[in-house]
Amino acid sequence: MQRLKQKFRKWTADMLDLPKDVIFDLPRITQIGNMQLYIENHRGVIHFTTNRLDLKLSVGKLEITGKDLVIRAILPEEVFIEGIIEDVRYLQGDGN
Amino acid sequence: MKSHWLSIVRGYVRVSIRGKRVELLINELTKSGIEIWDIGRTKEGLELCVHLSDFFKLRTPLKKTGCRLHVLKRRGLPFFLARMEQRKAFMIGMFGFVAAIYILSSLIWHVEIRIEGNKQHALSEQTVREAAKEIGIYKFQWKFRLKDPEVMSKQLQAALPDASWVGIELNGTNALIKIIESLKPEEAPLYNPRHIVSASDAVITDIIAERGRPVVRVNSRVQKGDILISGIIGDEEHQEVVSAKGTVRGLVWHEYNIAVPLKGLLKSYTGESMTRYYIAIGNRALRISGFKKMNFEHFEAEASEKQLRFGSWGLPVRFVREIVREATVKEQVLSPEQASQTGIEHAMKDIESKYGLDAVVKAKNVLSVQQEDGRIVMKVMFEVERDIAEERAVLMEEIKPPDQNMQNGQ
């Protein structure tokens, strides 16, 4: 049943040419160079140090590594990060 | 992050948080709608900014996560005002200063009065100042108590009958009153009883008496001092003495002895010229251009100066432009006819300048022409028609009954 729902959603998204983040509750990540990172649709902070920031997502998590990371602003679903961003890893289905 | 300025107005604090479960704290804070920003990680925990209004809401999430809080900085208007409250005297001084500037700038500090076209000096600055004071323009008057400049200028004009126009301008703390004085016709001077007499021997050509009794007629011959228009009118019983007035024109003869040299020097420009420039300080000049050798035998130099300026300051340095024009000197030889012609012209100019433009040369009569020592010497008689009226007081003896009322004609 769950899979059927998922398939239907994918089909409608393709048919109506809708952005995937709206349909699948996925994060939208905007990165400006290696200096700024803007993430919409996160589910909270898992881990935060100056070198690393882990964000919980609806499915899986996002691992950001870099130097001098600062959370410039944070809202329940959005986060704006500044610093020297070196790596953004998307881990799916890791749970946690 | 919202507008930075708004945060400053609302006031915010930067706090350091010590604890282990800081990630949980961030999630708690965002979930409970507390706005936090500029979150940095330290060894003990976090450093973050929070609005002053949210500061006291931090307690519950902090307790929940077992973190402790320490304020680092206080920023924004609420903190500034709190600090200012402690320095009351300073604040009073500051507001006092602003108020004093405002109050002092809303006073009239100077009333300037400019009277223009003041030929007759009927208006003195003092009278204008007093009239202005009446309508409320005086030193140390409040500007807001003054009426509209147009209204005031009308009032002031009503108060000053000798002013034909009054303008009032307010420039900052200065009031400028401009007045144009009305030109009144000159009051006619009072005349004494008098006659019009002849200024020289003449033959009358025209006589018009405005007041008084004409005694002579056209074509009558008069001598110098003869009464032309009498100031005594009326018959023997009813006599009145007036100040005679009128115009009398007559033919007068003038004899001129004229001498004109036959040779003269005439200076004229050839059209050749050169320009030299100098820079002058005081009375010393340094030539800066026009070094070409000048081979003019006769010349005339004309210099025009220009003061150098820097903004509104005049520098002590002047810039001098000198134009040197070549001239030739010619010897002019006149024929006797030309010479006598110029002599007569000079004499006629002289008549015109002596007796005014109404003087008309009716005829001229060359009595003798002689040539001596390179000159023409002539004797010419001019017959000139001109105004011959002259005034003379009425003498007491001329008035027949001595007990008659003397009336001043005006």
Short mmCIF file of C-alpha atoms in Angstrom, two decimals:
data_model
loop_
_atom_site.label_atom_id
_atom_site.label_comp_id
_atom_site.label_asym_id
_atom_site.label_seq_id
_atom_site.Cartn_x
_atom_site.Cartn_y
_atom_site.Cartn_z
CA MET A 1 0.00 0.00 0.00
CA GLN A 2 2.77 2.40 0.97
CA ARG A 3 4.68 1.62 -2.18
CA LEU A 4 1.57 2.07 -4.30
CA LYS A 5 1.06 5.53 -2.77
CA GLN A 6 4.68 6.38 -3.47
CA LYS A 7 4.34 5.28 -7.09
CA PHE A 8 1.16 7.31 -7.56
CA ARG A 9 2.90 10.37 -6.22
CA LYS A 10 5.86 9.91 -8.53
CA TRP A 11 3.49 9.48 -11.47
CA THR A 12 1.56 12.67 -10.66
CA ALA A 13 4.80 14.57 -10.15
CA ASP A 14 5.99 13.46 -13.57
CA MET A 15 2.66 14.14 -15.23
CA LEU A 16 2.16 17.59 -13.74
CA ASP A 17 5.84 18.52 -13.92
CA LEU A 18 5.90 19.48 -10.25
CA PRO A 19 9.11 20.01 -8.27
CA LYS A 20 10.07 16.83 -6.43
CA ASP A 21 10.62 18.47 -3.04
CA VAL A 22 6.98 19.45 -2.89
CA ILE A 23 5.73 15.96 -3.62
CA PHE A 24 8.22 13.81 -1.75
CA ASP A 25 8.94 16.00 1.27
CA LEU A 26 12.58 16.13 0.30
CA PRO A 27 15.07 18.78 1.42
CA ARG A 28 15.97 21.55 -0.96
CA ILE A 29 19.62 22.47 -0.65
CA THR A 30 21.03 25.70 -1.99
CA GLN A 31 24.77 26.20 -1.83
CA ILE A 32 26.58 29.40 -2.68
CA GLY A 33 30.17 28.54 -3.45
CA ASN A 34 31.69 26.94 -0.44
CA MET A 35 30.61 29.75 1.82
CA GLN A 36 26.88 29.50 2.36
CA LEU A 37 24.46 26.67 2.57
CA TYR A 38 20.72 26.98 2.76
CA ILE A 39 18.67 23.92 3.59
CA GLU A 40 14.89 23.81 3.54
CA ASN A 41 12.81 21.01 4.94
CA HIS A 42 15.14 19.59 7.55
CA ARG A 43 13.93 17.81 10.66
CA GLY A 44 16.34 19.07 13.30
CA VAL A 45 20.00 19.13 14.31
CA ILE A 46 21.62 15.81 15.22
CA HIS A 47 25.17 16.92 15.73
CA PHE A 48 26.90 20.30 15.66
CA THR A 49 30.58 21.19 15.99
CA THR A 50 32.69 23.78 14.22
CA ASN A 51 33.77 21.14 11.71
CA ARG A 52 30.62 19.18 11.27
CA LEU A 53 26.86 19.57 11.18
CA ASP A 54 24.47 16.66 10.87
CA LEU A 55 20.87 17.41 9.99
CA LYS A 56 17.96 15.03 10.27
CA LEU A 57 15.79 14.74 7.18
CA SER A 58 12.40 13.18 6.54
CA VAL A 59 14.27 10.22 5.16
CA GLY A 60 17.91 9.81 6.11
CA LYS A 61 20.29 12.56 7.13
CA LEU A 62 22.62 15.20 5.74
CA GLU A 63 26.26 15.38 6.81
CA ILE A 64 27.99 18.71 6.28
CA THR A 65 31.70 18.96 7.02
CA GLY A 66 33.91 22.00 6.78
CA LYS A 67 35.62 24.60 8.90
CA ASP A 68 34.32 27.37 11.18
CA LEU A 69 30.72 26.38 10.64
CA VAL A 70 28.17 28.77 12.10
CA ILE A 71 24.39 28.50 12.02
CA ARG A 72 23.42 31.95 10.92
CA ALA A 73 19.73 31.33 11.37
CA ILE A 74 17.54 28.41 12.19
CA LEU A 75 13.80 27.89 11.90
CA PRO A 76 11.77 24.69 12.43
CA GLU A 77 12.15 23.71 8.75
CA GLU A 78 14.97 25.90 7.47
CA VAL A 79 18.59 26.37 8.36
CA PHE A 80 21.18 28.77 7.00
CA ILE A 81 24.81 27.84 7.47
CA GLU A 82 27.95 29.86 6.89
CA GLY A 83 31.58 28.83 6.98
CA ILE A 84 33.98 26.97 4.72
CA ILE A 85 31.94 24.07 3.44
CA GLU A 86 33.99 21.16 2.22
CA ASP A 87 31.61 18.26 1.93
CA VAL A 88 27.87 17.67 1.84
CA ARG A 89 26.88 14.04 2.11
CA TYR A 90 23.37 12.77 1.71
CA LEU A 91 22.78 9.53 3.63
CA GLN A 92 19.53 7.85 2.77
CA GLY A 93 17.70 5.45 5.00
CA ASP A 94 20.23 5.64 7.76
CA GLY A 95 17.36 6.32 10.10
CA ASN A 96 18.69 7.95 13.24
CA MET B 1 17.55 36.11 10.43
CA LYS B 2 15.36 39.14 10.29
CA SER B 3 16.34 42.72 9.69
CA HIS B 4 19.38 43.71 11.64
CA TRP B 5 17.95 47.13 12.44
CA LEU B 6 14.81 45.65 13.86
CA SER B 7 16.92 43.50 16.14
CA ILE B 8 18.76 46.55 17.37
CA VAL B 9 15.52 48.33 18.15
CA ARG B 10 14.10 45.31 19.97
CA GLY B 11 17.36 44.59 21.75
CA TYR B 12 19.18 41.32 21.81
CA VAL B 13 21.73 39.46 23.93
CA ARG B 14 24.56 37.19 22.98
CA VAL B 15 24.72 34.32 25.41
CA SER B 16 27.12 31.47 25.95
CA ILE B 17 25.58 28.13 26.87
CA ARG B 18 27.37 25.34 28.65
CA GLY B 19 26.05 21.85 28.37
CA LYS B 20 26.34 18.54 26.63
CA ARG B 21 23.13 18.18 24.69
CA VAL B 22 23.34 21.40 22.71
CA GLU B 23 21.86 19.93 19.52
CA LEU B 24 18.77 19.02 21.44
CA LEU B 25 18.62 22.53 22.81
CA ILE B 26 18.72 24.01 19.30
CA ASN B 27 15.87 21.75 18.25
CA GLU B 28 13.86 22.63 21.36
CA LEU B 29 14.34 26.33 20.82
CA THR B 30 13.36 26.26 17.16
CA LYS B 31 10.33 24.14 17.91
CA SER B 32 9.11 26.51 20.64
CA GLY B 33 9.39 29.40 18.18
CA ILE B 34 12.28 31.24 19.83
CA GLU B 35 14.29 32.98 17.22
CA ILE B 36 18.03 32.38 17.57
CA TRP B 37 20.82 33.27 15.21
CA ASP B 38 24.58 33.37 14.73
CA ILE B 39 24.99 30.05 16.51
CA GLY B 40 28.64 29.10 16.97
CA ARG B 41 30.12 26.09 18.68
CA THR B 42 32.53 26.46 21.60
CA LYS B 43 34.34 23.84 23.63
CA GLU B 44 31.82 24.00 26.46
CA GLY B 45 28.73 24.44 24.40
CA LEU B 46 27.23 27.17 22.23
CA GLU B 47 27.26 30.88 21.64
CA LEU B 48 24.11 32.38 20.18
CA CYS B 49 22.04 35.52 19.90
CA VAL B 50 18.49 35.84 21.08
CA HIS B 51 16.03 38.71 21.26
CA LEU B 52 15.56 40.35 24.62
CA SER B 53 11.84 39.48 24.58
CA ASP B 54 12.71 35.79 24.07
CA PHE B 55 15.45 35.75 26.67
CA PHE B 56 13.26 34.76 29.59
CA LYS B 57 11.60 31.99 27.56
CA LEU B 58 14.98 30.26 27.44
CA ARG B 59 14.63 28.93 30.99
CA THR B 60 12.38 25.95 30.33
CA PRO B 61 14.34 24.52 27.35
CA LEU B 62 17.58 25.07 29.26
CA LYS B 63 16.31 23.17 32.27
CA LYS B 64 15.03 20.40 30.04
CA THR B 65 18.42 19.90 28.42
CA GLY B 66 20.47 20.61 31.53
CA CYS B 67 22.37 23.56 30.08
CA ARG B 68 23.54 26.67 31.86
CA LEU B 69 23.52 30.16 30.49
CA HIS B 70 25.84 33.13 30.72
CA VAL B 71 25.22 36.51 29.11
CA LEU B 72 28.12 37.84 27.01
CA LYS B 73 26.84 41.01 25.41
CA ARG B 74 23.79 43.20 25.58
CA ARG B 75 22.96 45.07 22.45
CA GLY B 76 20.22 47.38 21.20
CA LEU B 77 18.02 50.27 22.14
CA PRO B 78 16.48 48.94 25.40
CA PHE B 79 19.92 48.50 26.93
CA PHE B 80 21.03 51.88 25.66
CA LEU B 81 17.99 53.55 27.22
CA ALA B 82 18.59 51.76 30.50
CA ARG B 83 22.15 53.04 30.51
CA MET B 84 20.97 56.52 29.69
CA GLU B 85 18.57 56.42 32.60
CA GLN B 86 21.51 56.11 34.89
CA ARG B 87 23.13 59.19 33.34
CA LYS B 88 20.25 61.58 33.80
CA ALA B 89 22.32 64.74 33.95
CA PHE B 90 23.96 63.88 30.65
CA MET B 91 20.60 63.28 29.02
CA ILE B 92 19.18 66.50 30.41
CA GLY B 93 22.19 68.31 29.02
CA MET B 94 21.77 66.72 25.62
CA PHE B 95 18.10 67.56 25.35
CA GLY B 96 18.79 70.96 26.81
CA PHE B 97 21.35 71.60 24.11
CA VAL B 98 19.00 70.59 21.33
CA ALA B 99 16.23 72.66 22.86
CA ALA B 100 18.51 75.65 23.29
CA ILE B 101 19.58 75.50 19.66
CA TYR B 102 15.98 75.26 18.60
CA ILE B 103 14.88 78.13 20.83
CA LEU B 104 17.78 80.36 19.87
CA SER B 105 17.24 79.67 16.19
CA SER B 106 13.61 80.68 16.46
CA LEU B 107 14.50 84.18 17.57
CA ILE B 108 15.12 87.17 15.37
CA TRP B 109 18.72 88.11 16.01
CA HIS B 110 19.19 90.89 13.57
CA VAL B 111 16.92 93.31 11.77
CA GLU B 112 18.56 94.69 8.68
CA ILE B 113 17.06 97.71 7.02
CA ARG B 114 17.96 98.60 3.48
CA ILE B 115 16.53 101.80 2.12
CA GLU B 116 16.93 102.06 -1.60
CA GLY B 117 16.45 104.95 -3.92
CA ASN B 118 16.80 107.22 -0.96
CA LYS B 119 17.54 110.47 -2.70
CA GLN B 120 15.59 112.78 -0.49
CA HIS B 121 16.34 111.09 2.85
CA ALA B 122 12.74 111.37 3.93
CA LEU B 123 13.02 107.98 5.65
CA SER B 124 15.62 107.36 8.27
CA GLU B 125 16.59 103.93 9.46
CA GLN B 126 15.38 104.93 12.90
CA THR B 127 11.83 105.67 11.74
CA VAL B 128 11.72 102.39 9.83
CA ARG B 129 13.01 100.53 12.87
CA GLU B 130 10.35 102.08 15.06
CA ALA B 131 7.59 101.33 12.54
CA ALA B 132 8.85 97.76 12.30
CA LYS B 133 8.77 97.45 16.06
CA GLU B 134 5.15 98.55 16.03
CA ILE B 135 4.20 95.63 13.79
CA GLY B 136 6.36 93.24 15.78
CA ILE B 137 9.68 93.01 13.98
CA TYR B 138 12.43 93.68 16.47
CA LYS B 139 15.49 92.05 17.91
CA PHE B 140 14.84 88.98 20.07
CA GLN B 141 11.30 88.61 18.77
CA TRP B 142 10.03 85.05 18.36
CA LYS B 143 9.92 84.10 14.72
CA PHE B 144 6.67 82.19 15.15
CA ARG B 145 4.99 85.32 16.46
CA LEU B 146 5.63 87.11 13.20
CA LYS B 147 2.93 87.14 10.62
CA ASP B 148 3.37 86.22 7.00
CA PRO B 149 6.06 88.44 5.39
CA GLU B 150 3.58 89.69 2.81
CA VAL B 151 1.07 90.74 5.43
CA MET B 152 3.81 92.41 7.46
CA SER B 153 5.16 94.30 4.46
CA LYS B 154 1.67 95.65 3.75
CA GLN B 155 1.29 96.78 7.34
CA LEU B 156 4.69 98.38 7.31
CA GLN B 157 3.93 100.18 4.10
CA ALA B 158 0.75 101.52 5.62
CA ALA B 159 2.79 102.80 8.55
CA LEU B 160 5.38 104.45 6.31
CA PRO B 161 3.75 106.83 3.86
CA ASP B 162 7.10 107.77 2.36
CA ALA B 163 7.79 104.23 1.19
CA SER B 164 6.60 103.22 -2.22
CA TRP B 165 7.47 99.55 -1.75
CA VAL B 166 8.27 97.49 1.32
CA GLY B 167 9.62 93.97 1.20
CA ILE B 168 10.27 91.78 4.21
CA GLU B 169 12.41 88.68 4.00
CA LEU B 170 13.19 86.27 6.78
CA ASN B 171 16.48 84.50 6.30
CA GLY B 172 17.11 82.22 9.24
CA THR B 173 17.48 84.48 12.23
CA ASN B 174 17.80 87.61 10.11
CA ALA B 175 14.95 89.85 9.11
CA LEU B 176 15.65 91.97 6.08
CA ILE B 177 13.43 94.96 5.47
CA LYS B 178 13.86 96.43 2.03
CA ILE B 179 12.33 99.79 1.40
CA ILE B 180 12.13 101.78 -1.76
CA GLU B 181 11.45 105.35 -0.97
CA SER B 182 8.83 107.11 -2.98
CA LEU B 183 10.07 109.98 -5.04
CA LYS B 184 8.05 113.04 -4.27
CA PRO B 185 7.97 115.88 -6.71
CA GLU B 186 10.31 118.56 -5.55
CA GLU B 187 8.49 121.23 -3.70
CA ALA B 188 8.49 124.39 -5.66
CA PRO B 189 10.63 126.95 -3.92
CA LEU B 190 8.84 130.07 -2.82
CA TYR B 191 9.57 132.98 -5.05
CA ASN B 192 9.90 136.54 -4.11
CA PRO B 193 8.11 139.16 -6.13
CA ARG B 194 10.26 139.70 -9.14
CA HIS B 195 10.56 140.88 -12.71
CA ILE B 196 11.94 139.18 -15.72
CA VAL B 197 14.68 141.38 -17.16
CA SER B 198 16.89 141.10 -20.19
CA ALA B 199 20.23 139.36 -19.80
CA SER B 200 21.84 141.28 -22.62
CA ASP B 201 21.21 143.75 -25.36
CA ALA B 202 18.87 142.06 -27.80
CA VAL B 203 15.95 142.25 -30.18
CA ILE B 204 12.94 140.33 -28.88
CA THR B 205 11.75 137.54 -31.15
CA ASP B 206 9.33 135.79 -28.85
CA ILE B 207 7.74 136.61 -25.49
CA ILE B 208 5.38 134.45 -23.49
CA ALA B 209 4.36 135.61 -20.02
CA GLU B 210 3.02 132.91 -17.74
CA ARG B 211 2.63 135.28 -14.86
CA GLY B 212 3.15 138.98 -14.85
CA ARG B 213 2.64 141.71 -17.42
CA PRO B 214 4.69 141.73 -20.61
CA VAL B 215 6.21 145.15 -21.10
CA VAL B 216 7.98 144.72 -24.44
CA ARG B 217 6.80 143.41 -27.76
CA VAL B 218 8.32 141.28 -30.45
CA ASN B 219 10.91 143.17 -32.52
CA SER B 220 11.47 145.76 -29.83
CA ARG B 221 15.07 146.46 -29.00
CA VAL B 222 16.04 146.07 -25.37
CA GLN B 223 19.13 146.76 -23.36
CA LYS B 224 20.69 144.69 -20.69
CA GLY B 225 18.66 145.04 -17.49
CA ASP B 226 15.44 146.26 -19.11
CA ILE B 227 12.25 144.84 -17.64
CA LEU B 228 10.65 142.38 -20.06
CA ILE B 229 7.86 140.95 -17.92
CA SER B 230 6.82 143.07 -14.99
CA GLY B 231 5.99 141.59 -11.62
CA ILE B 232 3.59 144.40 -10.85
CA ILE B 233 0.13 143.81 -12.27
CA GLY B 234 -3.14 145.61 -12.09
CA ASP B 235 -3.98 149.24 -12.58
CA GLU B 236 -2.99 152.04 -10.30
CA GLU B 237 -5.77 151.44 -7.83
CA HIS B 238 -5.64 147.70 -7.56
CA GLN B 239 -2.10 146.69 -7.69
CA GLU B 240 -0.61 143.31 -6.95
CA VAL B 241 2.95 142.18 -6.90
CA VAL B 242 3.65 138.72 -8.28
CA SER B 243 6.69 136.76 -9.22
CA ALA B 244 6.86 137.10 -12.95
CA LYS B 245 7.40 133.99 -14.96
CA GLY B 246 7.73 133.37 -18.65
CA THR B 247 10.06 132.82 -21.55
CA VAL B 248 11.58 135.54 -23.60
CA ARG B 249 13.75 134.87 -26.61
CA GLY B 250 15.75 137.41 -28.46
CA LEU B 251 18.44 137.93 -31.03
CA VAL B 252 21.80 138.59 -29.45
CA TRP B 253 25.08 139.43 -31.19
CA HIS B 254 28.28 137.80 -30.13
CA GLU B 255 31.67 138.71 -31.45
CA TYR B 256 34.30 136.01 -31.54
CA ASN B 257 38.03 136.37 -32.08
CA ILE B 258 39.19 133.05 -33.48
CA ALA B 259 42.76 131.87 -34.08
CA VAL B 260 43.42 128.53 -35.83
CA PRO B 261 46.93 127.17 -36.53
CA LEU B 262 47.43 126.00 -40.09
CA LYS B 263 49.75 123.17 -39.17
CA GLY B 264 48.85 120.40 -36.80
CA LEU B 265 50.17 117.04 -35.68
CA LEU B 266 47.77 114.20 -36.20
CA LYS B 267 48.36 110.91 -34.50
CA SER B 268 46.78 107.81 -36.03
CA TYR B 269 47.10 104.07 -35.62
CA THR B 270 48.50 101.96 -38.41
CA GLY B 271 46.64 98.85 -37.32
CA GLU B 272 49.81 97.01 -36.35
CA SER B 273 49.76 95.87 -32.76
CA MET B 274 51.34 93.37 -30.45
CA THR B 275 50.20 91.96 -27.15
CA ARG B 276 52.34 91.38 -24.11
CA TYR B 277 51.39 89.58 -20.96
CA TYR B 278 52.75 90.25 -17.51
CA ILE B 279 52.34 88.74 -14.10
CA ALA B 280 52.40 91.52 -11.56
CA ILE B 281 52.86 91.43 -7.82
CA GLY B 282 52.55 94.76 -6.11
CA ASN B 283 54.17 97.25 -8.46
CA ARG B 284 56.59 94.79 -10.04
CA ALA B 285 55.71 93.04 -13.24
CA LEU B 286 57.27 90.05 -14.93
CA ARG B 287 56.76 89.75 -18.64
CA ILE B 288 55.72 86.26 -19.64
CA SER B 289 55.03 86.67 -23.32
CA GLY B 290 55.57 89.07 -26.20
CA PHE B 291 59.38 89.00 -26.29
CA LYS B 292 59.50 89.72 -29.99
CA LYS B 293 61.51 92.78 -30.76
CA MET B 294 59.33 95.75 -31.24
CA ASN B 295 60.18 98.01 -34.17
CA PHE B 296 57.48 100.59 -33.82
CA GLU B 297 58.77 104.10 -33.97
CA HIS B 298 55.73 105.63 -32.37
CA PHE B 299 53.35 103.61 -30.30
CA GLU B 300 50.76 103.75 -27.61
CA ALA B 301 50.47 101.08 -24.96
CA GLU B 302 47.24 100.18 -23.25
CA ALA B 303 47.25 97.85 -20.26
CA SER B 304 44.32 96.00 -18.76
CA GLU B 305 44.66 94.23 -15.44
CA LYS B 306 42.94 91.20 -14.09
CA GLN B 307 43.14 90.16 -10.51
CA LEU B 308 43.63 86.44 -10.06
CA ARG B 309 41.13 84.86 -7.72
CA PHE B 310 41.01 81.66 -5.81
CA GLY B 311 37.40 81.05 -4.98
CA SER B 312 36.26 84.22 -3.32
CA TRP B 313 39.74 85.29 -2.25
CA GLY B 314 41.64 87.70 -4.37
CA LEU B 315 45.26 86.72 -4.74
CA PRO B 316 47.92 89.42 -4.57
CA VAL B 317 48.93 88.42 -8.09
CA ARG B 318 47.57 90.27 -11.09
CA PHE B 319 47.60 89.32 -14.68
CA VAL B 320 48.35 92.22 -16.96
CA ARG B 321 47.65 92.32 -20.67
CA GLU B 322 49.28 95.10 -22.55
CA ILE B 323 48.43 95.97 -26.12
CA VAL B 324 51.04 98.02 -27.94
CA ARG B 325 49.66 99.75 -31.01
CA GLU B 326 51.85 101.25 -33.64
CA ALA B 327 51.10 104.86 -34.41
CA THR B 328 52.15 107.28 -37.05
CA VAL B 329 52.40 110.98 -36.54
CA LYS B 330 51.39 112.98 -39.55
CA GLU B 331 51.78 116.64 -40.07
CA GLN B 332 48.54 118.11 -41.17
CA VAL B 333 48.46 121.26 -43.19
CA LEU B 334 45.17 123.07 -43.43
CA SER B 335 44.19 125.44 -46.16
CA PRO B 336 42.98 128.87 -44.98
CA GLU B 337 39.42 127.89 -45.92
CA GLN B 338 39.57 124.68 -43.87
CA ALA B 339 41.08 126.54 -40.97
CA SER B 340 38.40 129.20 -40.90
CA GLN B 341 35.75 126.52 -41.23
CA THR B 342 37.05 124.68 -38.15
CA GLY B 343 37.33 127.97 -36.30
CA ILE B 344 33.70 128.81 -36.95
CA GLU B 345 32.66 125.31 -35.92
CA HIS B 346 34.52 125.67 -32.63
CA ALA B 347 32.84 128.99 -31.99
CA MET B 348 29.41 127.54 -32.68
CA LYS B 349 30.10 124.69 -30.29
CA ASP B 350 31.05 127.25 -27.70
CA ILE B 351 27.78 129.14 -28.17
CA GLU B 352 25.86 125.92 -27.83
CA SER B 353 27.64 124.98 -24.62
CA LYS B 354 27.20 128.44 -23.12
CA TYR B 355 23.55 129.12 -23.93
CA GLY B 356 22.09 125.65 -24.19
CA LEU B 357 20.76 123.67 -27.08
CA ASP B 358 17.90 126.10 -27.76
CA ALA B 359 20.39 128.70 -28.84
CA VAL B 360 20.13 128.94 -32.62
CA VAL B 361 22.72 130.67 -34.74
CA LYS B 362 20.64 132.69 -37.13
CA ALA B 363 23.45 134.31 -39.06
CA LYS B 364 27.19 134.70 -38.99
CA ASN B 365 29.21 137.55 -40.34
CA VAL B 366 32.95 137.29 -40.92
CA LEU B 367 34.30 140.72 -40.21
CA SER B 368 37.99 140.17 -40.88
CA VAL B 369 40.38 137.36 -41.82
CA GLN B 370 44.13 137.65 -41.39
CA GLN B 371 46.99 135.23 -41.76
CA GLU B 372 49.85 135.68 -39.34
CA ASP B 373 52.62 133.41 -37.89
CA GLY B 374 51.13 130.32 -39.57
CA ARG B 375 47.72 130.99 -38.02
CA ILE B 376 44.41 132.27 -39.29
CA VAL B 377 43.02 135.03 -37.10
CA MET B 378 39.40 135.92 -37.66
CA LYS B 379 36.77 138.16 -36.19
CA VAL B 380 33.26 136.77 -36.59
CA MET B 381 29.91 138.15 -35.52
CA PHE B 382 27.22 135.62 -34.68
CA GLU B 383 23.59 136.45 -34.50
CA VAL B 384 22.14 134.05 -31.96
CA GLU B 385 18.56 133.60 -30.98
CA ARG B 386 18.43 132.51 -27.36
CA ASP B 387 16.67 132.77 -24.04
CA ILE B 388 17.41 136.17 -22.59
CA ALA B 389 15.17 136.05 -19.51
CA GLU B 390 16.77 136.85 -16.18
CA GLU B 391 15.21 137.37 -12.79
CA ARG B 392 15.35 140.50 -10.69
CA ALA B 393 13.60 141.30 -7.45
CA VAL B 394 10.88 143.92 -7.39
CA LEU B 395 12.21 146.97 -5.64
CA MET B 396 10.18 148.73 -2.98
CA GLU B 397 10.27 152.00 -4.90
CA GLU B 398 8.60 150.40 -7.89
CA ILE B 399 5.48 149.61 -5.90
CA LYS B 400 3.44 152.76 -6.05
CA PRO B 401 1.29 152.94 -2.91
CA PRO B 402 3.63 151.95 -0.11
CA ASP B 403 0.79 150.84 2.17
CA GLN B 404 -0.47 148.32 -0.36
CA ASN B 405 -0.62 144.74 0.87
CA MET B 406 2.32 142.85 -0.46
CA GLN B 407 1.37 139.40 -1.44
CA ASN B 408 3.77 136.68 -2.19
CA GLY B 409 2.98 135.07 -5.47
CA GLN B 410 3.84 131.43 -5.18
#
